[in-house]
Amino acid sequence: MAPAIEVRELRKSYRGQEAVSGVDLTVEPGEVFALLGPNGAGKTTTVEILEGHRDRTSGDVSVLGHDPAEGGPDLRRRIGIVLQETGVERFLTVAEVLEEFAGYYPRPLAVDHVLDLVGLEEKRNSRVGRLSGGQQRRLDVGIGLIGNPELLFLDEPTTGFDPSARRGAWEMVKGLTDLGTTVFLTTHYMEEAQQLADRVAIIVGGRIVAEGTPATLGGRQLRDTSVSFAHIVLPDHLANRFTADGDRWVTSSSDPTELLHELTAWAIGAGVTLDGLEVTRPDLEDVYLELTSEGS
């Protein structure tokens, strides 16, 4: 199958200053793709070009086989866009809003189906103005879905959510893949990208500085694992492998299994407790901060 999105050497300049500098991207059908980047990195400009809301200076862009600058109604019917804020009539009910937007498309999803997808079945007769922030955001997603899009753009879908509402929204997004929907996600929450995305790209200074799965981005799989625990007296063969950092022993290892086996075997034999034992690998946020710092 042809890619849902294919971008080659995308550039956008404002008054001679490049905001996007040769971006290459490919998004496959049915995957969740996350574009991450700090403010001013070119993320919003790139997404707006893909959505057809902004012209590019140069480069090749294909969205569902169309140039978004020229896609017209056929492309518009096949994509859904969920902006950070969607203004709808607050005195309409949830069901009435979805019915209104369904009328704009030739083959919309059933309103009841969308209500089920976004978890608003019990709010179908509630006025929009009475919805909580999280429920309003679910309605925003429902509006983006009602046209039965092949490709859905989600811009910061859980900004302002509490942890419980955010996890509920994640389950909702995961459910979209059951429809075969391709999702292009932008977010500032690294855990959100980790949970939802099949692949992630980081843009800094108008350029893609890393791309891959959340598990491998920036060589994550190759990075050493950190091992630490509260300071105790260690035998020389172990003390030589750790560094004292305040009241803790710390080290990093490319083979933590072997190190932990040696450490815990000694502790059990000596009857010693390894208080506060922690074994951590760099997470996506660690990699993101490192890459964005290098690229700034």
mmCIF file of C-alpha atoms in Angstrom:
data_model
loop_
_atom_site.group_PDB
_atom_site.id
_atom_site.type_symbol
_atom_site.label_atom_id
_atom_site.label_comp_id
_atom_site.label_asym_id
_atom_site.label_seq_id
_atom_site.Cartn_x
_atom_site.Cartn_y
_atom_site.Cartn_z
ATOM 1 C CA MET A 1 0.000 0.000 0.000
ATOM 2 C CA ALA A 2 1.110 3.552 -0.686
ATOM 3 C CA PRO A 3 2.106 5.606 2.371
ATOM 4 C CA ALA A 4 -0.630 7.673 3.981
ATOM 5 C CA ILE A 5 1.809 10.583 4.176
ATOM 6 C CA GLU A 6 5.042 11.022 2.261
ATOM 7 C CA VAL A 7 7.210 14.125 2.562
ATOM 8 C CA ARG A 8 10.505 14.801 0.808
ATOM 9 C CA GLU A 9 12.750 17.848 1.270
ATOM 10 C CA LEU A 10 9.940 19.969 2.717
ATOM 11 C CA ARG A 11 10.941 23.598 3.208
ATOM 12 C CA LYS A 12 9.084 26.663 4.426
ATOM 13 C CA SER A 13 10.589 30.139 4.679
ATOM 14 C CA TYR A 14 9.270 33.340 6.189
ATOM 15 C CA ARG A 15 10.988 36.545 5.060
ATOM 16 C CA GLY A 16 14.068 34.583 4.092
ATOM 17 C CA GLN A 17 14.212 32.636 7.378
ATOM 18 C CA GLU A 18 13.646 28.880 7.110
ATOM 19 C CA ALA A 19 11.164 27.470 9.625
ATOM 20 C CA VAL A 20 11.264 24.005 8.030
ATOM 21 C CA SER A 21 14.557 22.922 6.512
ATOM 22 C CA GLY A 22 14.386 19.797 4.367
ATOM 23 C CA VAL A 23 12.056 17.526 6.349
ATOM 24 C CA ASP A 24 11.576 13.928 5.167
ATOM 25 C CA LEU A 25 8.717 11.856 6.634
ATOM 26 C CA THR A 26 6.801 8.702 5.775
ATOM 27 C CA VAL A 27 3.662 7.587 7.632
ATOM 28 C CA GLU A 28 2.282 4.157 6.811
ATOM 29 C CA PRO A 29 -1.460 3.376 6.640
ATOM 30 C CA GLY A 30 -2.959 2.357 9.969
ATOM 31 C CA GLU A 31 -0.093 3.484 12.194
ATOM 32 C CA VAL A 32 0.024 6.111 14.925
ATOM 33 C CA PHE A 33 2.846 8.529 14.150
ATOM 34 C CA ALA A 34 3.928 11.174 16.681
ATOM 35 C CA LEU A 35 5.780 14.355 15.763
ATOM 36 C CA LEU A 36 7.534 15.866 18.776
ATOM 37 C CA GLY A 37 9.446 19.085 19.129
ATOM 38 C CA PRO A 38 9.855 22.219 21.249
ATOM 39 C CA ASN A 39 8.007 25.434 20.498
ATOM 40 C CA GLY A 40 9.412 27.138 17.419
ATOM 41 C CA ALA A 41 10.952 23.935 16.055
ATOM 42 C CA GLY A 42 8.776 23.844 12.911
ATOM 43 C CA LYS A 43 6.291 21.257 14.182
ATOM 44 C CA THR A 44 3.145 23.347 13.741
ATOM 45 C CA THR A 45 4.240 24.644 10.341
ATOM 46 C CA THR A 46 4.883 21.099 9.128
ATOM 47 C CA VAL A 47 1.497 19.852 10.331
ATOM 48 C CA GLU A 48 -0.368 22.811 8.825
ATOM 49 C CA ILE A 49 1.275 22.108 5.453
ATOM 50 C CA LEU A 50 0.181 18.469 5.666
ATOM 51 C CA GLU A 51 -3.366 19.563 6.523
ATOM 52 C CA GLY A 52 -3.443 21.946 3.558
ATOM 53 C CA HIS A 53 -3.730 25.045 5.744
ATOM 54 C CA ARG A 54 -0.341 26.497 4.819
ATOM 55 C CA ASP A 55 1.616 26.665 1.562
ATOM 56 C CA ARG A 56 5.150 25.307 1.400
ATOM 57 C CA THR A 57 8.156 26.993 -0.139
ATOM 58 C CA SER A 58 9.461 23.805 -1.771
ATOM 59 C CA GLY A 59 9.503 20.035 -1.499
ATOM 60 C CA ASP A 60 7.197 17.142 -2.345
ATOM 61 C CA VAL A 61 4.203 16.350 -0.105
ATOM 62 C CA SER A 62 1.650 13.570 -0.603
ATOM 63 C CA VAL A 63 -1.282 13.044 1.772
ATOM 64 C CA LEU A 64 -3.473 10.062 0.833
ATOM 65 C CA GLY A 65 -2.090 10.376 -2.683
ATOM 66 C CA HIS A 66 -2.910 14.098 -2.984
ATOM 67 C CA ASP A 67 -0.870 17.255 -2.801
ATOM 68 C CA PRO A 68 -2.580 18.935 0.189
ATOM 69 C CA ALA A 69 -2.073 22.337 -1.424
ATOM 70 C CA GLU A 70 -4.307 21.193 -4.290
ATOM 71 C CA GLY A 71 -6.286 18.309 -2.791
ATOM 72 C CA GLY A 72 -9.649 20.017 -2.738
ATOM 73 C CA PRO A 73 -12.896 18.413 -1.525
ATOM 74 C CA ASP A 74 -11.842 14.833 -2.231
ATOM 75 C CA LEU A 75 -8.936 15.028 0.199
ATOM 76 C CA ARG A 76 -10.938 17.022 2.758
ATOM 77 C CA ARG A 77 -13.551 14.264 2.910
ATOM 78 C CA ARG A 78 -10.886 11.681 3.719
ATOM 79 C CA ILE A 79 -9.084 13.416 6.580
ATOM 80 C CA GLY A 80 -10.143 14.504 10.056
ATOM 81 C CA ILE A 81 -8.527 17.300 12.027
ATOM 82 C CA VAL A 82 -8.724 17.778 15.791
ATOM 83 C CA LEU A 83 -7.301 21.167 16.712
ATOM 84 C CA GLN A 84 -6.323 22.198 20.226
ATOM 85 C CA GLU A 85 -9.631 24.044 20.491
ATOM 86 C CA THR A 86 -12.826 23.484 18.504
ATOM 87 C CA GLY A 87 -15.574 26.087 18.730
ATOM 88 C CA VAL A 88 -19.078 24.602 18.582
ATOM 89 C CA GLU A 89 -22.471 25.890 19.660
ATOM 90 C CA ARG A 90 -22.568 25.391 23.427
ATOM 91 C CA PHE A 91 -26.381 25.160 23.587
ATOM 92 C CA LEU A 92 -26.577 22.146 21.245
ATOM 93 C CA THR A 93 -26.472 18.647 22.659
ATOM 94 C CA VAL A 94 -23.554 16.320 22.006
ATOM 95 C CA ALA A 95 -25.647 14.223 19.596
ATOM 96 C CA GLU A 96 -26.896 17.317 17.751
ATOM 97 C CA VAL A 97 -23.351 18.555 17.198
ATOM 98 C CA LEU A 98 -22.273 15.210 15.741
ATOM 99 C CA GLU A 99 -25.390 15.024 13.551
ATOM 100 C CA GLU A 100 -24.657 18.511 12.239
ATOM 101 C CA PHE A 101 -21.079 17.656 11.283
ATOM 102 C CA ALA A 102 -22.127 14.282 9.845
ATOM 103 C CA GLY A 103 -24.180 16.187 7.297
ATOM 104 C CA TYR A 104 -21.004 17.605 5.764
ATOM 105 C CA TYR A 105 -19.728 14.209 4.610
ATOM 106 C CA PRO A 106 -20.959 11.697 2.017
ATOM 107 C CA ARG A 107 -20.323 8.561 4.126
ATOM 108 C CA PRO A 108 -20.211 9.557 7.791
ATOM 109 C CA LEU A 109 -20.037 7.157 10.674
ATOM 110 C CA ALA A 110 -23.226 6.605 12.662
ATOM 111 C CA VAL A 111 -23.582 9.063 15.522
ATOM 112 C CA ASP A 112 -24.157 6.230 18.016
ATOM 113 C CA HIS A 113 -20.938 4.547 16.871
ATOM 114 C CA VAL A 114 -18.914 7.723 17.348
ATOM 115 C CA LEU A 115 -20.439 8.306 20.766
ATOM 116 C CA ASP A 116 -19.319 4.799 21.719
ATOM 117 C CA LEU A 117 -15.816 5.325 20.307
ATOM 118 C CA VAL A 118 -15.224 8.515 22.273
ATOM 119 C CA GLY A 119 -17.005 7.388 25.437
ATOM 120 C CA LEU A 120 -19.816 9.936 25.397
ATOM 121 C CA GLU A 121 -22.842 7.620 25.191
ATOM 122 C CA GLU A 122 -24.175 8.827 28.535
ATOM 123 C CA LYS A 123 -23.705 12.469 27.501
ATOM 124 C CA ARG A 124 -25.490 12.292 24.154
ATOM 125 C CA ASN A 125 -28.325 14.565 25.369
ATOM 126 C CA SER A 126 -26.135 16.885 27.434
ATOM 127 C CA ARG A 127 -25.562 20.464 26.301
ATOM 128 C CA VAL A 128 -22.024 21.156 25.113
ATOM 129 C CA GLY A 129 -21.724 24.007 27.599
ATOM 130 C CA ARG A 130 -22.207 21.561 30.493
ATOM 131 C CA LEU A 131 -19.393 19.199 29.500
ATOM 132 C CA SER A 132 -16.184 18.951 31.494
ATOM 133 C CA GLY A 133 -12.895 19.793 29.811
ATOM 134 C CA GLY A 134 -12.132 16.121 29.194
ATOM 135 C CA GLN A 135 -15.596 15.462 27.799
ATOM 136 C CA GLN A 136 -15.305 18.502 25.529
ATOM 137 C CA ARG A 137 -12.022 17.102 24.208
ATOM 138 C CA ARG A 138 -13.707 13.776 23.513
ATOM 139 C CA LEU A 139 -16.365 15.632 21.555
ATOM 140 C CA ASP A 140 -13.605 17.366 19.575
ATOM 141 C CA VAL A 141 -12.258 13.941 18.628
ATOM 142 C CA GLY A 142 -15.786 12.783 17.778
ATOM 143 C CA ILE A 143 -16.157 15.723 15.384
ATOM 144 C CA GLY A 144 -12.861 14.728 13.758
ATOM 145 C CA LEU A 145 -14.070 11.137 13.418
ATOM 146 C CA ILE A 146 -17.652 11.620 12.263
ATOM 147 C CA GLY A 147 -16.659 11.918 8.612
ATOM 148 C CA ASN A 148 -15.084 8.434 8.747
ATOM 149 C CA PRO A 149 -11.576 9.696 7.925
ATOM 150 C CA GLU A 150 -8.764 7.532 6.671
ATOM 151 C CA LEU A 151 -6.287 9.901 8.329
ATOM 152 C CA LEU A 152 -6.789 11.813 11.586
ATOM 153 C CA PHE A 153 -4.600 14.717 12.714
ATOM 154 C CA LEU A 154 -4.581 15.023 16.530
ATOM 155 C CA ASP A 155 -3.028 18.225 17.867
ATOM 156 C CA GLU A 156 -2.150 18.037 21.578
ATOM 157 C CA PRO A 157 -5.208 15.856 22.322
ATOM 158 C CA THR A 158 -4.875 15.737 26.126
ATOM 159 C CA THR A 159 -3.568 19.187 27.036
ATOM 160 C CA GLY A 160 -5.087 20.192 30.376
ATOM 161 C CA PHE A 161 -6.301 16.685 31.244
ATOM 162 C CA ASP A 162 -5.830 15.188 34.687
ATOM 163 C CA PRO A 163 -3.967 11.832 34.739
ATOM 164 C CA SER A 164 -7.167 9.764 34.813
ATOM 165 C CA ALA A 165 -8.746 11.621 31.897
ATOM 166 C CA ARG A 166 -5.502 11.401 29.948
ATOM 167 C CA ARG A 167 -5.352 7.628 30.269
ATOM 168 C CA GLY A 168 -8.974 7.385 29.191
ATOM 169 C CA ALA A 169 -8.154 9.429 26.110
ATOM 170 C CA TRP A 170 -5.248 7.107 25.343
ATOM 171 C CA GLU A 171 -7.576 4.139 25.303
ATOM 172 C CA MET A 172 -9.836 6.057 22.941
ATOM 173 C CA VAL A 173 -6.960 6.769 20.525
ATOM 174 C CA LYS A 174 -5.822 3.139 20.659
ATOM 175 C CA GLY A 175 -9.355 2.147 19.671
ATOM 176 C CA LEU A 176 -9.078 4.199 16.482
ATOM 177 C CA THR A 177 -6.560 1.749 15.093
ATOM 178 C CA ASP A 178 -9.309 -0.884 15.144
ATOM 179 C CA LEU A 179 -11.033 1.243 12.496
ATOM 180 C CA GLY A 180 -7.905 1.190 10.357
ATOM 181 C CA THR A 181 -7.497 4.921 10.911
ATOM 182 C CA THR A 182 -4.039 6.428 10.466
ATOM 183 C CA VAL A 183 -3.277 8.903 13.264
ATOM 184 C CA PHE A 184 -0.778 11.779 13.036
ATOM 185 C CA LEU A 185 -0.231 12.972 16.595
ATOM 186 C CA THR A 186 1.514 15.994 18.058
ATOM 187 C CA THR A 187 2.023 16.119 21.807
ATOM 188 C CA HIS A 188 4.227 17.616 24.520
ATOM 189 C CA TYR A 189 3.747 14.581 26.753
ATOM 190 C CA MET A 190 6.504 12.032 26.245
ATOM 191 C CA GLU A 191 4.576 9.331 28.087
ATOM 192 C CA GLU A 192 1.696 9.910 25.665
ATOM 193 C CA ALA A 193 3.949 9.322 22.665
ATOM 194 C CA GLN A 194 5.435 6.280 24.395
ATOM 195 C CA GLN A 195 1.983 4.803 25.005
ATOM 196 C CA LEU A 196 0.350 5.589 21.667
ATOM 197 C CA ALA A 197 2.855 5.905 18.859
ATOM 198 C CA ASP A 198 4.127 3.146 16.610
ATOM 199 C CA ARG A 199 6.837 5.543 15.444
ATOM 200 C CA VAL A 200 8.113 8.924 16.629
ATOM 201 C CA ALA A 201 10.037 11.742 14.972
ATOM 202 C CA ILE A 202 11.650 14.682 16.763
ATOM 203 C CA ILE A 203 11.968 17.996 14.950
ATOM 204 C CA VAL A 204 14.418 20.669 16.130
ATOM 205 C CA GLY A 205 15.340 23.831 14.272
ATOM 206 C CA GLY A 206 13.225 22.817 11.301
ATOM 207 C CA ARG A 207 14.984 19.466 10.863
ATOM 208 C CA ILE A 208 14.209 15.896 11.888
ATOM 209 C CA VAL A 209 16.951 14.938 14.338
ATOM 210 C CA ALA A 210 15.716 11.430 15.180
ATOM 211 C CA GLU A 211 13.077 8.981 14.010
ATOM 212 C CA GLY A 212 12.140 5.467 15.063
ATOM 213 C CA THR A 213 9.987 3.468 17.435
ATOM 214 C CA PRO A 214 9.673 4.824 20.989
ATOM 215 C CA ALA A 215 11.869 1.924 22.140
ATOM 216 C CA THR A 216 14.722 2.625 19.711
ATOM 217 C CA LEU A 217 14.584 6.405 19.213
ATOM 218 C CA GLY A 218 17.977 8.033 19.517
ATOM 219 C CA GLY A 219 19.677 4.675 20.017
ATOM 220 C CA ARG A 220 17.766 4.052 23.241
ATOM 221 C CA GLN A 221 18.242 0.299 23.031
ATOM 222 C CA LEU A 222 22.001 0.791 22.907
ATOM 223 C CA ARG A 223 22.217 3.053 25.947
ATOM 224 C CA ASP A 224 23.480 1.800 29.258
ATOM 225 C CA THR A 225 21.145 0.932 32.126
ATOM 226 C CA SER A 226 21.580 2.761 35.432
ATOM 227 C CA VAL A 227 21.840 0.769 38.683
ATOM 228 C CA SER A 228 21.826 2.463 42.079
ATOM 229 C CA PHE A 229 21.122 1.708 45.757
ATOM 230 C CA ALA A 230 21.700 3.149 49.228
ATOM 231 C CA HIS A 231 25.335 3.396 50.337
ATOM 232 C CA ILE A 232 26.638 0.368 52.233
ATOM 233 C CA VAL A 233 30.063 -1.222 52.634
ATOM 234 C CA LEU A 234 30.848 -3.222 49.498
ATOM 235 C CA PRO A 235 33.576 -5.760 48.839
ATOM 236 C CA ASP A 236 36.348 -4.477 46.590
ATOM 237 C CA HIS A 237 35.238 -6.422 43.517
ATOM 238 C CA LEU A 238 31.879 -4.604 43.622
ATOM 239 C CA ALA A 239 33.049 -1.246 44.971
ATOM 240 C CA ASN A 240 35.306 -0.977 41.929
ATOM 241 C CA ARG A 241 32.246 -1.171 39.685
ATOM 242 C CA PHE A 242 30.257 1.572 41.444
ATOM 243 C CA THR A 243 30.744 5.258 42.175
ATOM 244 C CA ALA A 244 29.690 6.935 45.412
ATOM 245 C CA ASP A 245 27.152 9.693 44.739
ATOM 246 C CA GLY A 246 26.086 11.258 48.022
ATOM 247 C CA ASP A 247 24.445 8.526 50.053
ATOM 248 C CA ARG A 248 24.086 6.131 47.108
ATOM 249 C CA TRP A 249 26.165 3.810 44.976
ATOM 250 C CA VAL A 250 25.592 4.357 41.249
ATOM 251 C CA THR A 251 26.826 2.893 37.992
ATOM 252 C CA SER A 252 25.735 2.244 34.432
ATOM 253 C CA SER A 253 26.107 -0.990 32.548
ATOM 254 C CA SER A 254 25.536 -2.367 29.081
ATOM 255 C CA ASP A 255 24.957 -5.780 30.705
ATOM 256 C CA PRO A 256 22.839 -5.114 33.827
ATOM 257 C CA THR A 257 21.770 -8.760 34.077
ATOM 258 C CA GLU A 258 25.310 -9.915 34.811
ATOM 259 C CA LEU A 259 25.957 -7.004 37.181
ATOM 260 C CA LEU A 260 22.729 -7.509 39.122
ATOM 261 C CA HIS A 261 23.339 -11.243 39.400
ATOM 262 C CA GLU A 262 26.750 -10.585 40.919
ATOM 263 C CA LEU A 263 25.423 -7.845 43.215
ATOM 264 C CA THR A 264 22.365 -9.673 44.518
ATOM 265 C CA ALA A 265 24.222 -12.969 44.921
ATOM 266 C CA TRP A 266 26.729 -11.210 47.191
ATOM 267 C CA ALA A 267 23.943 -9.409 49.118
ATOM 268 C CA ILE A 268 22.009 -12.624 49.744
ATOM 269 C CA GLY A 269 25.141 -14.477 50.819
ATOM 270 C CA ALA A 270 26.181 -11.640 53.146
ATOM 271 C CA GLY A 271 22.663 -11.128 54.521
ATOM 272 C CA VAL A 272 22.672 -7.527 53.331
ATOM 273 C CA THR A 273 19.629 -5.560 52.155
ATOM 274 C CA LEU A 274 20.055 -3.360 49.073
ATOM 275 C CA ASP A 275 17.830 -0.489 50.194
ATOM 276 C CA GLY A 276 16.394 1.675 47.421
ATOM 277 C CA LEU A 277 17.679 -0.560 44.633
ATOM 278 C CA GLU A 278 16.762 1.063 41.291
ATOM 279 C CA VAL A 279 17.353 -0.200 37.773
ATOM 280 C CA THR A 280 16.441 2.326 35.076
ATOM 281 C CA ARG A 281 16.939 2.771 31.359
ATOM 282 C CA PRO A 282 16.727 6.152 29.611
ATOM 283 C CA ASP A 283 13.076 6.789 28.789
ATOM 284 C CA LEU A 284 11.702 8.676 25.806
ATOM 285 C CA GLU A 285 11.728 11.944 27.745
ATOM 286 C CA ASP A 286 15.443 11.545 28.539
ATOM 287 C CA VAL A 287 16.206 11.020 24.852
ATOM 288 C CA TYR A 288 13.939 13.891 23.800
ATOM 289 C CA LEU A 289 15.595 16.348 26.205
ATOM 290 C CA GLU A 290 19.036 15.272 25.073
ATOM 291 C CA LEU A 291 18.230 15.578 21.371
ATOM 292 C CA THR A 292 16.402 18.888 21.653
ATOM 293 C CA SER A 293 19.235 20.305 23.773
ATOM 294 C CA GLU A 294 21.817 19.219 21.188
ATOM 295 C CA GLY A 295 19.793 20.691 18.344
ATOM 296 C CA SER A 296 19.003 24.044 19.968
#
